[in-house]
PDB file of C-alpha atoms in Angstrom:
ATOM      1  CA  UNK A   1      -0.079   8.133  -4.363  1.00 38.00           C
ATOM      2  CA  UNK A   2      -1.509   7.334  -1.167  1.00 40.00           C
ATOM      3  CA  UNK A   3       0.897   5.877   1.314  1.00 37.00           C
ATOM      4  CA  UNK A   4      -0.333   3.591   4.621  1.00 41.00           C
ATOM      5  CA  UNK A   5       0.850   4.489   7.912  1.00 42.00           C
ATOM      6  CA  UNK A   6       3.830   3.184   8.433  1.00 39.00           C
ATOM      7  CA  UNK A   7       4.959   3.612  11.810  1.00 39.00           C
ATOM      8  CA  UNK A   8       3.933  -0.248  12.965  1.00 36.00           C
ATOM      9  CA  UNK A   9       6.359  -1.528  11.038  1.00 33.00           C
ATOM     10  CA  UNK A  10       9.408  -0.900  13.486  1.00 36.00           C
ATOM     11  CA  UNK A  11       7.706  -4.147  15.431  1.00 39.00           C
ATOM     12  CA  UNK A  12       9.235  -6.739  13.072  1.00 41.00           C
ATOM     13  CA  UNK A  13      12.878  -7.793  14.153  1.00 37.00           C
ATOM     14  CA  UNK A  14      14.559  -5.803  10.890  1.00 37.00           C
ATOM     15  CA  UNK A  15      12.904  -3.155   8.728  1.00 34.00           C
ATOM     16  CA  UNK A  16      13.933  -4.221   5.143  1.00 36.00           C
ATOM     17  CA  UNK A  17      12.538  -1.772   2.492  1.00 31.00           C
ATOM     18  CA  UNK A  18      13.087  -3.167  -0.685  1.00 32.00           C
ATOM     19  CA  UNK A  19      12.357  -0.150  -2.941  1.00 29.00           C
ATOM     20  CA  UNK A  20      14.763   1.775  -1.388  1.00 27.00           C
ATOM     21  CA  UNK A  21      18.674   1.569  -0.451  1.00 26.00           C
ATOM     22  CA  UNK A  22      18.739   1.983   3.483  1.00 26.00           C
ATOM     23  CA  UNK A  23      17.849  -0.570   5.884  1.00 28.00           C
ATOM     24  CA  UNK A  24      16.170   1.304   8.802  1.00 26.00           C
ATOM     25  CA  UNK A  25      17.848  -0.248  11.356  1.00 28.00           C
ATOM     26  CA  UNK A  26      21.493   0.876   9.682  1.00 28.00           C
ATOM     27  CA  UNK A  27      22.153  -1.986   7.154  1.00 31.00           C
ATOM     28  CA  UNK A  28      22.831  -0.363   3.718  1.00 30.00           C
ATOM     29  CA  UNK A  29      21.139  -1.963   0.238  1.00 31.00           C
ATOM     30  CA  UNK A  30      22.917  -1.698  -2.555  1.00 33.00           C
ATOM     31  CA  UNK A  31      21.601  -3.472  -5.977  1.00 35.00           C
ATOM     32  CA  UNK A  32      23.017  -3.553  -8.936  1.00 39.00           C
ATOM     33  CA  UNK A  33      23.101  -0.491 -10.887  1.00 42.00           C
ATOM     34  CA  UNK A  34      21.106   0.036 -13.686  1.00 43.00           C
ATOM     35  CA  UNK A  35      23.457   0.064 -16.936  1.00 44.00           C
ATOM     36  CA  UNK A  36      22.280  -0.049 -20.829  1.00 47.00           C
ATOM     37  CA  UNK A  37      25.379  -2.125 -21.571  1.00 46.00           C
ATOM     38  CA  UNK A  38      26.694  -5.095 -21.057  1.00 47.00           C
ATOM     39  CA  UNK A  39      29.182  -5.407 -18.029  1.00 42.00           C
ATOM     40  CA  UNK A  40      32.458  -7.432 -17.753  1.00 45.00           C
ATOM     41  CA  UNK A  41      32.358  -9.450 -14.612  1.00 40.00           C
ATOM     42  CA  UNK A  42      35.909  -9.072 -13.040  1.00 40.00           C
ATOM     43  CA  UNK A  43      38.117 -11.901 -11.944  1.00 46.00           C
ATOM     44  CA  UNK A  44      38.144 -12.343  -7.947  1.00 39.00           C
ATOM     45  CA  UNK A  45      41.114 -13.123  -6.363  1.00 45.00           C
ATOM     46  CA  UNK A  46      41.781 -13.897  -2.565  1.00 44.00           C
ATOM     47  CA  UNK A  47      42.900 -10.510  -1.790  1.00 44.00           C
ATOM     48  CA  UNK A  48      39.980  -8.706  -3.615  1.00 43.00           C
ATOM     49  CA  UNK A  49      37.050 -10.864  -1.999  1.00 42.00           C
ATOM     50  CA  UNK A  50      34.996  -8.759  -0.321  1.00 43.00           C
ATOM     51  CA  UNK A  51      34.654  -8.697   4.049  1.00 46.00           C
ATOM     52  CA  UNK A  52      31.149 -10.730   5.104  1.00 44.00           C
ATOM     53  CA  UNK A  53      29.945  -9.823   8.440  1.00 45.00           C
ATOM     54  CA  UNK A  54      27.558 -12.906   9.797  1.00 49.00           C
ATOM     55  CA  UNK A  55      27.727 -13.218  13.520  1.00 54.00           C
ATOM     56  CA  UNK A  56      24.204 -13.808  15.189  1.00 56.00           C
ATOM     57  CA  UNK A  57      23.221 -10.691  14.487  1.00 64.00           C
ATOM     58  CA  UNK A  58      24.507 -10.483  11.074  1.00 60.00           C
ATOM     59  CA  UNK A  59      21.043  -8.389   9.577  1.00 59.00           C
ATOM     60  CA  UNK A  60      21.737  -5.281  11.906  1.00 60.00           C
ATOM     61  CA  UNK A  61      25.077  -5.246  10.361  1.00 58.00           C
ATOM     62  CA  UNK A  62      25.804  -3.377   6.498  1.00 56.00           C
ATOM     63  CA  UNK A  63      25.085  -5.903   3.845  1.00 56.00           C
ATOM     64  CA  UNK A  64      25.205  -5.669   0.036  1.00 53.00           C
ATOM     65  CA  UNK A  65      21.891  -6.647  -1.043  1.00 55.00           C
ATOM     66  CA  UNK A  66      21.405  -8.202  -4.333  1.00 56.00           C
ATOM     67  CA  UNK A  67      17.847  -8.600  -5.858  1.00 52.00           C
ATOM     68  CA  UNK A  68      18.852 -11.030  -8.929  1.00 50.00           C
ATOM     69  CA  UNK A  69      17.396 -13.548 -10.909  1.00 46.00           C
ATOM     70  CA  UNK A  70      19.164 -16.655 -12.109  1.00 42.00           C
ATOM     71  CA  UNK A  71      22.350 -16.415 -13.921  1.00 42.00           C
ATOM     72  CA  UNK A  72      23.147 -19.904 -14.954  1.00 44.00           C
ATOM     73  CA  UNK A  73      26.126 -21.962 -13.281  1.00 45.00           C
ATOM     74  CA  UNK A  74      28.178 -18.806 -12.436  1.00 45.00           C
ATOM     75  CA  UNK A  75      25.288 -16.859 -10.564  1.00 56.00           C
ATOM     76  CA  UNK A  76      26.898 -16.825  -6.898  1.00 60.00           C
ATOM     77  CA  UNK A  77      30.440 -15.865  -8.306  1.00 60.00           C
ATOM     78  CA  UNK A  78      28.787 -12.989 -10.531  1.00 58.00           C
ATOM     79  CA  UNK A  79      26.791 -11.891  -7.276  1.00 57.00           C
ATOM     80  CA  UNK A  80      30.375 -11.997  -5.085  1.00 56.00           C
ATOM     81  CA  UNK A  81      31.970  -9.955  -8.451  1.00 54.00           C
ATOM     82  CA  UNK A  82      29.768  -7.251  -7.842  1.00 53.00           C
ATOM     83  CA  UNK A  83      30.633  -7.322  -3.501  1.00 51.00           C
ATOM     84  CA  UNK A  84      26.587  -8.717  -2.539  1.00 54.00           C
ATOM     85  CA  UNK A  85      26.597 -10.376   0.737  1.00 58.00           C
ATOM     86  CA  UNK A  86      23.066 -11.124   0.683  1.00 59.00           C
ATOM     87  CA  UNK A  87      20.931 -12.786  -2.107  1.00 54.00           C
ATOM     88  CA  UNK A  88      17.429 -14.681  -2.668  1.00 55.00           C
ATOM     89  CA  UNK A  89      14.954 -11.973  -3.458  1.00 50.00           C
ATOM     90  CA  UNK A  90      12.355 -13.270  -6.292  1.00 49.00           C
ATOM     91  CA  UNK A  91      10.003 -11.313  -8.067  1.00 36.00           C
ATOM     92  CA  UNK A  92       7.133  -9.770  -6.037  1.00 34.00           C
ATOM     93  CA  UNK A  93       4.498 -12.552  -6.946  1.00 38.00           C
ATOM     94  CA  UNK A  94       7.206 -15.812  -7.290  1.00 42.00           C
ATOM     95  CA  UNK A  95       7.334 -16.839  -4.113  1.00 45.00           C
ATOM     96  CA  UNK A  96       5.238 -20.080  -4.332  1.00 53.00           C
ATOM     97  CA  UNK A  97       8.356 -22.934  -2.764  1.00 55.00           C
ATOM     98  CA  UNK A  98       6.187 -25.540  -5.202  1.00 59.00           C
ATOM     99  CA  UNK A  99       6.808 -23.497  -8.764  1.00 60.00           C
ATOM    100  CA  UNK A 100       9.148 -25.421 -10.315  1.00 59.00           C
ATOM    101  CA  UNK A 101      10.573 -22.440 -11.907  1.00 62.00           C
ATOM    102  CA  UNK A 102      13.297 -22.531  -9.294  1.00 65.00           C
ATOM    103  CA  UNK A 103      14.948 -24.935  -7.134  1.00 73.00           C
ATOM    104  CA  UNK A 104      15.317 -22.941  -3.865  1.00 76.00           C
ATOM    105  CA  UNK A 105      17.152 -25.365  -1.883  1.00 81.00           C
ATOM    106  CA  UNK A 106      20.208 -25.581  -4.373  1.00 79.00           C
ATOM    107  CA  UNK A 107      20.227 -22.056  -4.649  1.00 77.00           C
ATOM    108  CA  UNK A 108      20.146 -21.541  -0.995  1.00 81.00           C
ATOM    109  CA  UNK A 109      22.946 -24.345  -0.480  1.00 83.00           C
ATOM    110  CA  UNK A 110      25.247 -22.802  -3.670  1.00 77.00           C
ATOM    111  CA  UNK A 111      24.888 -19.279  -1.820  1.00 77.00           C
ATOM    112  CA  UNK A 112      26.384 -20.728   1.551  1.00 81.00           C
ATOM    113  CA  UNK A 113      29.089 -22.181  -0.189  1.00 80.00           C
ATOM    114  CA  UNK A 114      29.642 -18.692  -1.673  1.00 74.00           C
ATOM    115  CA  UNK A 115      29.589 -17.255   1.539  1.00 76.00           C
ATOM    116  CA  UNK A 116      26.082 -15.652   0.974  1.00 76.00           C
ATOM    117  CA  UNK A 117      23.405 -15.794   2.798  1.00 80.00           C
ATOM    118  CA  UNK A 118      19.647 -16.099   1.547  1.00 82.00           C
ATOM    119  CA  UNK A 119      16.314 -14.291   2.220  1.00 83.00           C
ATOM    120  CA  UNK A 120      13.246 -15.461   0.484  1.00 83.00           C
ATOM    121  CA  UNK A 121      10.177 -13.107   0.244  1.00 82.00           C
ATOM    122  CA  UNK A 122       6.659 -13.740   0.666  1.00 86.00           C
ATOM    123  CA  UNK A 123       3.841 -11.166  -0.551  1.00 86.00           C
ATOM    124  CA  UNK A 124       0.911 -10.602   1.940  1.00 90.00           C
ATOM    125  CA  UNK A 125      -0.869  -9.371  -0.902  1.00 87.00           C
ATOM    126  CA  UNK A 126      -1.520 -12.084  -3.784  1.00 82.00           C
ATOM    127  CA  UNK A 127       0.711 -14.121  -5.621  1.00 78.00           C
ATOM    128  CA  UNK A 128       1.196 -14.739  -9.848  1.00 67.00           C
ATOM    129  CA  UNK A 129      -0.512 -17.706 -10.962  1.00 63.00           C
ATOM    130  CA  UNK A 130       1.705 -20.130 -12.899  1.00 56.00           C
ATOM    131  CA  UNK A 131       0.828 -23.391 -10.617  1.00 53.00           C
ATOM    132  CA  UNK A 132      -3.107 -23.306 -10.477  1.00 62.00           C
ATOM    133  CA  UNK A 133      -4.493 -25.852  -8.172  1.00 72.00           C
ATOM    134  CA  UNK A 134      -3.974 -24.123  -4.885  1.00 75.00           C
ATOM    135  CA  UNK A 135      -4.118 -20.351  -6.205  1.00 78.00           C
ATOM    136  CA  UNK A 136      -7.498 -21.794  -7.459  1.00 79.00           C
ATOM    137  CA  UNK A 137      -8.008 -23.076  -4.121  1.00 83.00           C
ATOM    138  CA  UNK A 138      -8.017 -19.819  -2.492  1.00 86.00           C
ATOM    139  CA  UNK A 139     -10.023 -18.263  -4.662  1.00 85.00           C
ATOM    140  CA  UNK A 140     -12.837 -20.571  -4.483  1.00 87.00           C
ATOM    141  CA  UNK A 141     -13.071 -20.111  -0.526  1.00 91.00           C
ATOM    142  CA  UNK A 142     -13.504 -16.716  -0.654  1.00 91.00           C
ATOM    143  CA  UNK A 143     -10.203 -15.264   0.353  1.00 93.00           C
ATOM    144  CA  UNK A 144     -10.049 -12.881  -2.665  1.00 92.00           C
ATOM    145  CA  UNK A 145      -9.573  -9.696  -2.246  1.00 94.00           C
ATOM    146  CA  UNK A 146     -12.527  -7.761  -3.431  1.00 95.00           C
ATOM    147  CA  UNK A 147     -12.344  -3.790  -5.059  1.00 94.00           C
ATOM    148  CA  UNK A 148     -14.841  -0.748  -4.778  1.00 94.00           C
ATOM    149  CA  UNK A 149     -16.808  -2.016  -7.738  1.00 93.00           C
ATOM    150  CA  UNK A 150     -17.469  -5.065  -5.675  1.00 93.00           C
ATOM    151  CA  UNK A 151     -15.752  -7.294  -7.829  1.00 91.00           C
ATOM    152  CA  UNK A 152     -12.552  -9.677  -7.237  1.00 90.00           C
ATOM    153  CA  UNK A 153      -9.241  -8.620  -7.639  1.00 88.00           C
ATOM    154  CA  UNK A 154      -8.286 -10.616 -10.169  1.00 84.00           C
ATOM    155  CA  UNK A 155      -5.785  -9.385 -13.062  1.00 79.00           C
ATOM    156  CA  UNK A 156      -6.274 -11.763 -15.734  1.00 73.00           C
ATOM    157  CA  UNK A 157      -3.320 -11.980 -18.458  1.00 67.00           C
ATOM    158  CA  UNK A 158      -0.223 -14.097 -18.709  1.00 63.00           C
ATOM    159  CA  UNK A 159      -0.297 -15.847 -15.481  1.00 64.00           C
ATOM    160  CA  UNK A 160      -3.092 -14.193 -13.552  1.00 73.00           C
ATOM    161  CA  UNK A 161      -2.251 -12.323 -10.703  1.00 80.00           C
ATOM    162  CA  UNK A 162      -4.750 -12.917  -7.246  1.00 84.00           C
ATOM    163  CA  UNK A 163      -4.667 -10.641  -5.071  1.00 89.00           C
ATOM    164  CA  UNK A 164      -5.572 -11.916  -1.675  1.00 92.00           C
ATOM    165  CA  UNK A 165      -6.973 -10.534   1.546  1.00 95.00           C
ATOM    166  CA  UNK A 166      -5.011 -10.863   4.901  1.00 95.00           C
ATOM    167  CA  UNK A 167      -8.329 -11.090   6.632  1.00 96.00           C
ATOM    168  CA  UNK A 168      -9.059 -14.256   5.463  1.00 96.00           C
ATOM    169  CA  UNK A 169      -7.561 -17.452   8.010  1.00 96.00           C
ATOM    170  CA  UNK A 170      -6.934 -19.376   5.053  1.00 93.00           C
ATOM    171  CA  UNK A 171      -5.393 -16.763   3.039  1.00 94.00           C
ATOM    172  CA  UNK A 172      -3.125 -16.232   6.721  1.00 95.00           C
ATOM    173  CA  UNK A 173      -2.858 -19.915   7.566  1.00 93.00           C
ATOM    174  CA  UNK A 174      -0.791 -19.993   3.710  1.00 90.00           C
ATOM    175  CA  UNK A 175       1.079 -17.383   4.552  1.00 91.00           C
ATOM    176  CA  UNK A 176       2.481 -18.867   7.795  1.00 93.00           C
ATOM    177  CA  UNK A 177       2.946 -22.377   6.047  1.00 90.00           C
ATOM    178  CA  UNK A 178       5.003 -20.267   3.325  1.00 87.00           C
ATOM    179  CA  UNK A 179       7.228 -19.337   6.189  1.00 91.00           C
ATOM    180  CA  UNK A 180       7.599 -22.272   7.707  1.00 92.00           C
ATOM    181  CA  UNK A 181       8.624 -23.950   4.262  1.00 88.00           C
ATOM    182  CA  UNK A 182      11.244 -21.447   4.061  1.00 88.00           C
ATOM    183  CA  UNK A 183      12.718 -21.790   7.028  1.00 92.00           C
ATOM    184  CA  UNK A 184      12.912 -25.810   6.530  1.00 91.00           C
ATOM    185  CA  UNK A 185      15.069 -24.630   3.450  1.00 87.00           C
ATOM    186  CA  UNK A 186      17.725 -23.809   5.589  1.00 88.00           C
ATOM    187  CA  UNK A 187      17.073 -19.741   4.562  1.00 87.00           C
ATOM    188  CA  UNK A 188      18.584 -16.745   6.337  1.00 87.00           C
ATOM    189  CA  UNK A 189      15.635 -14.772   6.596  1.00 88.00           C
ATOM    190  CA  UNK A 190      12.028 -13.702   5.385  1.00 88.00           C
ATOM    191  CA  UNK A 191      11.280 -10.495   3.684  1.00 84.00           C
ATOM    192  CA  UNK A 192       7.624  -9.949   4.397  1.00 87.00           C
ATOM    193  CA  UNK A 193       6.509  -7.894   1.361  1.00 84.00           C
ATOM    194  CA  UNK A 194       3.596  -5.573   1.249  1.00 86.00           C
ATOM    195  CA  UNK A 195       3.041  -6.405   4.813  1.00 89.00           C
ATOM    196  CA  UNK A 196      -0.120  -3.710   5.289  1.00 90.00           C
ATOM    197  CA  UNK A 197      -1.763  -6.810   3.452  1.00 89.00           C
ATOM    198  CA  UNK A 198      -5.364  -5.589   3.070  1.00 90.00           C
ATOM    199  CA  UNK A 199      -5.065  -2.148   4.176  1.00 90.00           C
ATOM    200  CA  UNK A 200      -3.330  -0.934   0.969  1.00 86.00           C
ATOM    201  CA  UNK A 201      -3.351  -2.578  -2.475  1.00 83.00           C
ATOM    202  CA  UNK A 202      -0.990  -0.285  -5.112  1.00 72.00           C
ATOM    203  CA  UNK A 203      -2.731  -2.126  -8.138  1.00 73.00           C
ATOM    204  CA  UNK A 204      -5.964  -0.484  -6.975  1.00 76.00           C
ATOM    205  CA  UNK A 205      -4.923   2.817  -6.023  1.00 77.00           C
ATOM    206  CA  UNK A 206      -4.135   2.214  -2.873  1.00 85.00           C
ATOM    207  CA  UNK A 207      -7.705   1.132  -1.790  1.00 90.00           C
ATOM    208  CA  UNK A 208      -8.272  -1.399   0.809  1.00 94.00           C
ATOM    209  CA  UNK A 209     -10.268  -4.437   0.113  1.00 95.00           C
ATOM    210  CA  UNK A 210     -13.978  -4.815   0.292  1.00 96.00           C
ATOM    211  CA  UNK A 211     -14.277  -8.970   0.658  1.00 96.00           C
ATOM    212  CA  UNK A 212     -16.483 -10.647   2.755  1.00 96.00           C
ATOM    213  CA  UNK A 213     -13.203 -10.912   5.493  1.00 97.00           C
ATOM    214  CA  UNK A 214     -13.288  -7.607   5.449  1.00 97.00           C
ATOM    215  CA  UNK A 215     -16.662  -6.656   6.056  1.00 97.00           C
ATOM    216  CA  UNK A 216     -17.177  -8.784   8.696  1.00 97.00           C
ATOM    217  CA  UNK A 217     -13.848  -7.452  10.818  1.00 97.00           C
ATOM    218  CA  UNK A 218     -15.006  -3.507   9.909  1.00 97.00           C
ATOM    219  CA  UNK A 219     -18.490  -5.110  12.287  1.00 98.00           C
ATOM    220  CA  UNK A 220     -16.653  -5.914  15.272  1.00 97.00           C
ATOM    221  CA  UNK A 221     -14.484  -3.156  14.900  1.00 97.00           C
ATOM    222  CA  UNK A 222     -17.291  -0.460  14.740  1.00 97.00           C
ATOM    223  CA  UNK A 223     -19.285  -2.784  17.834  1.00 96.00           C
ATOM    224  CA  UNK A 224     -15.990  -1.753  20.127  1.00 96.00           C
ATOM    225  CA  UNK A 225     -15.601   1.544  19.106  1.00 96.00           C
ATOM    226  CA  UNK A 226     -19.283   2.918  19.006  1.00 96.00           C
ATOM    227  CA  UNK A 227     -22.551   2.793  21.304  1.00 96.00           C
ATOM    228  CA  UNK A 228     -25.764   1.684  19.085  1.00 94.00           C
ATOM    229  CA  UNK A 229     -27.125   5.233  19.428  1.00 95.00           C
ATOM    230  CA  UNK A 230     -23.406   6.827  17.900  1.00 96.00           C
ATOM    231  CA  UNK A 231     -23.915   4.072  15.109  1.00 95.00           C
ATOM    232  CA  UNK A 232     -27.496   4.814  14.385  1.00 95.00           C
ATOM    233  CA  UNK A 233     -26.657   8.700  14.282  1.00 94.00           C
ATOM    234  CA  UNK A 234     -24.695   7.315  11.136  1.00 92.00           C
ATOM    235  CA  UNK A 235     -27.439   5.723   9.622  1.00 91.00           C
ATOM    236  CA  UNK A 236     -26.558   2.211  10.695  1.00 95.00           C
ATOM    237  CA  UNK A 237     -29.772   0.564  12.404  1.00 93.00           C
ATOM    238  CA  UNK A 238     -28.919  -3.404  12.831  1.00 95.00           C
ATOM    239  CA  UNK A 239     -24.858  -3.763  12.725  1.00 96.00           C
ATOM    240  CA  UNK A 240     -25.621  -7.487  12.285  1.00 95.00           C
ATOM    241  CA  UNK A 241     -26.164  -7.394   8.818  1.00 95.00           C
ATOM    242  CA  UNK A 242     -24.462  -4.171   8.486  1.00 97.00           C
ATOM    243  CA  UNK A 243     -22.330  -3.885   4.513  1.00 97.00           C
ATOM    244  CA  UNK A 244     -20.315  -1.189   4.605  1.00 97.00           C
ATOM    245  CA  UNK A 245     -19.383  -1.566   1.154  1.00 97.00           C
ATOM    246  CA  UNK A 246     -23.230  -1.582   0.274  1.00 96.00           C
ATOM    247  CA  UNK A 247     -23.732   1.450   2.415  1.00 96.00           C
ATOM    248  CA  UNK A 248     -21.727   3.702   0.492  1.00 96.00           C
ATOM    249  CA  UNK A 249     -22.901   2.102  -3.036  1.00 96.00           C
ATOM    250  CA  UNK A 250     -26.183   2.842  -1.476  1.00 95.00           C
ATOM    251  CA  UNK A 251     -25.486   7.081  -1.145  1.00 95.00           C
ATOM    252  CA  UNK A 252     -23.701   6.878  -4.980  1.00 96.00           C
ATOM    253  CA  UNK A 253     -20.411   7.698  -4.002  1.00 96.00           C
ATOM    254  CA  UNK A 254     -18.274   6.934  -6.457  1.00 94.00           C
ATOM    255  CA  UNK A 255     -14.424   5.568  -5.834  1.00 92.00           C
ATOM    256  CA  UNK A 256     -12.713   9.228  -5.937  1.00 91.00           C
ATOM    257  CA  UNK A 257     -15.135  10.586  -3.460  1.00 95.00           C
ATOM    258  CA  UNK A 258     -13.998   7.630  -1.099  1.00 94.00           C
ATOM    259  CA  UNK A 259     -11.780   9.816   1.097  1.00 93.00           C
ATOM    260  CA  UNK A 260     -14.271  11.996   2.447  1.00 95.00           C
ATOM    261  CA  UNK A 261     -17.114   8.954   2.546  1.00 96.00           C
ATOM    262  CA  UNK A 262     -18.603   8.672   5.959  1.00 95.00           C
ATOM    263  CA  UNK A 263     -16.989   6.149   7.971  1.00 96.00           C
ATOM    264  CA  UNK A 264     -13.906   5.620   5.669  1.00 96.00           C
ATOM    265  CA  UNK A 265     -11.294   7.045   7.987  1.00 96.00           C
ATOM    266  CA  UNK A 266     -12.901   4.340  10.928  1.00 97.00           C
ATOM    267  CA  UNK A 267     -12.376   1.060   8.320  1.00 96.00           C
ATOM    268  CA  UNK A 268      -9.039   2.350   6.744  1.00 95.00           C
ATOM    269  CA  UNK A 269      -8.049   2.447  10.471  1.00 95.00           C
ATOM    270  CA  UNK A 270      -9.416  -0.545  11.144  1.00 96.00           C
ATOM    271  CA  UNK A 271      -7.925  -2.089   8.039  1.00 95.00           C
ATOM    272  CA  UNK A 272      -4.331  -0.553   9.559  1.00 94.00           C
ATOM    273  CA  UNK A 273      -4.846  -2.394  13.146  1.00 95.00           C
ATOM    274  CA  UNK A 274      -5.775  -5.580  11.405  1.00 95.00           C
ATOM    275  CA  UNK A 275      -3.302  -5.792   8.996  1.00 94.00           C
ATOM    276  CA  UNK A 276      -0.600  -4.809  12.142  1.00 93.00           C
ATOM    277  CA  UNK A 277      -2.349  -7.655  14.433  1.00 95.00           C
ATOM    278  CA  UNK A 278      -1.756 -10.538  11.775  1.00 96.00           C
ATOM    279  CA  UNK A 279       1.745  -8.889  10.796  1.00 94.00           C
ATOM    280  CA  UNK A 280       2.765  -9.157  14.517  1.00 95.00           C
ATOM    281  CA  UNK A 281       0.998 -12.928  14.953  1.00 96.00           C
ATOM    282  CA  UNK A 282       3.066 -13.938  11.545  1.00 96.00           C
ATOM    283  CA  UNK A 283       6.448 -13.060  13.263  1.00 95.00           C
ATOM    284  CA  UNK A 284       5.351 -14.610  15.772  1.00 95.00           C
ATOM    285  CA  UNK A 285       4.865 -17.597  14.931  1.00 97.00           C
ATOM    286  CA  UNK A 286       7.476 -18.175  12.290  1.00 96.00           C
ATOM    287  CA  UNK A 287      10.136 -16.802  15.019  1.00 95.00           C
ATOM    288  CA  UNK A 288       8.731 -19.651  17.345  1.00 96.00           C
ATOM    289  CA  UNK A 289       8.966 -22.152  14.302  1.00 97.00           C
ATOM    290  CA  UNK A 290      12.578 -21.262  13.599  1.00 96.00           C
ATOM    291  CA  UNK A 291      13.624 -21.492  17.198  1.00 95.00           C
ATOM    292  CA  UNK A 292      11.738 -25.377  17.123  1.00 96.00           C
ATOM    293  CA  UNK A 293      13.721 -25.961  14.361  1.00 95.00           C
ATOM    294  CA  UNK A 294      17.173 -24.731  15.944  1.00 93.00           C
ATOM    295  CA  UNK A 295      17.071 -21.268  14.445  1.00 90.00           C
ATOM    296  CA  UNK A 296      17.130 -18.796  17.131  1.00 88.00           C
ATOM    297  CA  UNK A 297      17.669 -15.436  16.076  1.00 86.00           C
ATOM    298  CA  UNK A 298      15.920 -15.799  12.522  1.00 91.00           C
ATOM    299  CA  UNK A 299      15.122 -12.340  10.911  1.00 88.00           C
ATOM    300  CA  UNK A 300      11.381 -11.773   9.753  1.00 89.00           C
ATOM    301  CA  UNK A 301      11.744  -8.085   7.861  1.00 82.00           C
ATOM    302  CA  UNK A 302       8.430  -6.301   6.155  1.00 83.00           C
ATOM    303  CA  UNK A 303       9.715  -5.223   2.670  1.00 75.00           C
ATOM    304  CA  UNK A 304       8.223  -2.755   0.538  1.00 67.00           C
TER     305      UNK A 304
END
């Protein structure tokens, strides 16, 4: 499996990696264990509640992290049962505030009264579509993502998944308004999943996307970087109307023989720095939004 460069990622306030058990800055994760039967929640009493640490700075502190769905009435006791301090992540598409799946702002208020606090995630890279009009929305402006084979990166099946590209403003204008929806929820935090956005997409083999968005950065990116003689020496006459994606079509080379295409190390690099530019714009900007909104130290962590 290919993995992106990760190294940008210490720029967010917290590093928050979801598939894992360590928070990088110290806090420790632990879900639920895995367990083929059926477990007994215990009875809580006073002395067996477990210690919550939430001063300011209550994310570089060790948490119990808790990655569960709903569990009817008793889902906050259950979640204190099992010693979480720290609830709210969805699945990796759900994240859409509008789904009416789930009623964030009781669950966020029921988790304060437990004691809990609440991160919500948003994925940088596409989102499951259950609630059509603005998914649809997206799609028809362009801000698909778009594979090798030049085609969107749509998975079509029960509730269609759309991959999106973080080049695209209105693809990272939605993203932003996510965030700021959250933080009107009175949440504790943002987990900023798949936060290399177009620079890495798992579904396709870790490929970056091809869209139009795309294309039109890799341009600008190879106009800084090389002098029109360097650029013609790699067969590139007018940059204007320059398709990278086209270019390599053009010279058959198929998806496997990617890695060693010319140019391909210059646009996943490219890719990198434009996926860490809008990364470090989101935090931003949602930091500034929280602090309008009397939130002053609000965590924004990329998630894996």
């Amino acid at each position: 499996m290919i993995i992106p460069k990760q190294k940008w990622w210490a720029n967010g306030t917290l590093i928050l990696i979801i598939t894992t058990t360590v928070f990088m800055t110290g806090c420790v994760l632990t879900p639920e264990p895995a367990s083929q039967t059926p477990k007994t929640v215990p009875d809580i009493s006073e002395s067996t509640k477990p210690t919550y640490i939430f001063e300011a700075d209550w994310w570089l502190k060790p948490q119990t992290y808790g990655m569960f769905n709903y569990w009817g009435d008793t889902s906050f006791s259950r979640l204190k049962a099992t010693s979480c301090t720290v609830n709210g992540y969805r699945g990796v598409f759900d994240f859409d505030l509008k789904n009416p799946q789930f009623d964030y702002e009781k669950d966020i208020e029921e988790a304060h009264k437990e004691g809990l606090k609440y991160v919500i995630g948003i994925n940088f890279n596409g989102i499951l579509d259950k609630w059509t009009e603005e998914v649809e929305g997206l799609a028809s402006a362009g801000a698909c993502a778009v594979t090798y084979e030049g085609r969107e990166a749509i998975e079509h099946g029960e509730g269609s998944v759309y991959y999106f590209s973080t080049n695209h403003p209105l693809w990272q204008e939605t993203l932003i308004e996510q965030a700021r929806r959250i933080v009107d929820l009175d949440a504790d935090g943002i987990a900023a999943i798949h936060p290399w956005g177009s620079s890495f997409y798992a579904a396709y083999g870790g490929r970056p996307d091809f869209s139009d968005a795309s294309l039109e950065g890799f341009r600008a990116y190879l106009k800084k970087r090389y002098s029109s003689q360097e650029l013609s020496a790699r067969g590139i006459s007018n940059l204007e109307t320059f398709n990278y994606l086209g270019y390599l079509h053009n010279r058959g080379i198929s998806e496997v023989e990617l890695e060693s295409a010319p140019l391909y190390e210059d646009y996943r690099e490219f890719q990198r720095e434009s996926a860490l530019e809008f990364y470090q714009r989101f935090v931003s900007e949602v930091k500034e939004y929280a602090r309008s909104k009397g939130a002053d130290n609000f965590p924004v962590a990329p998630a894996n």
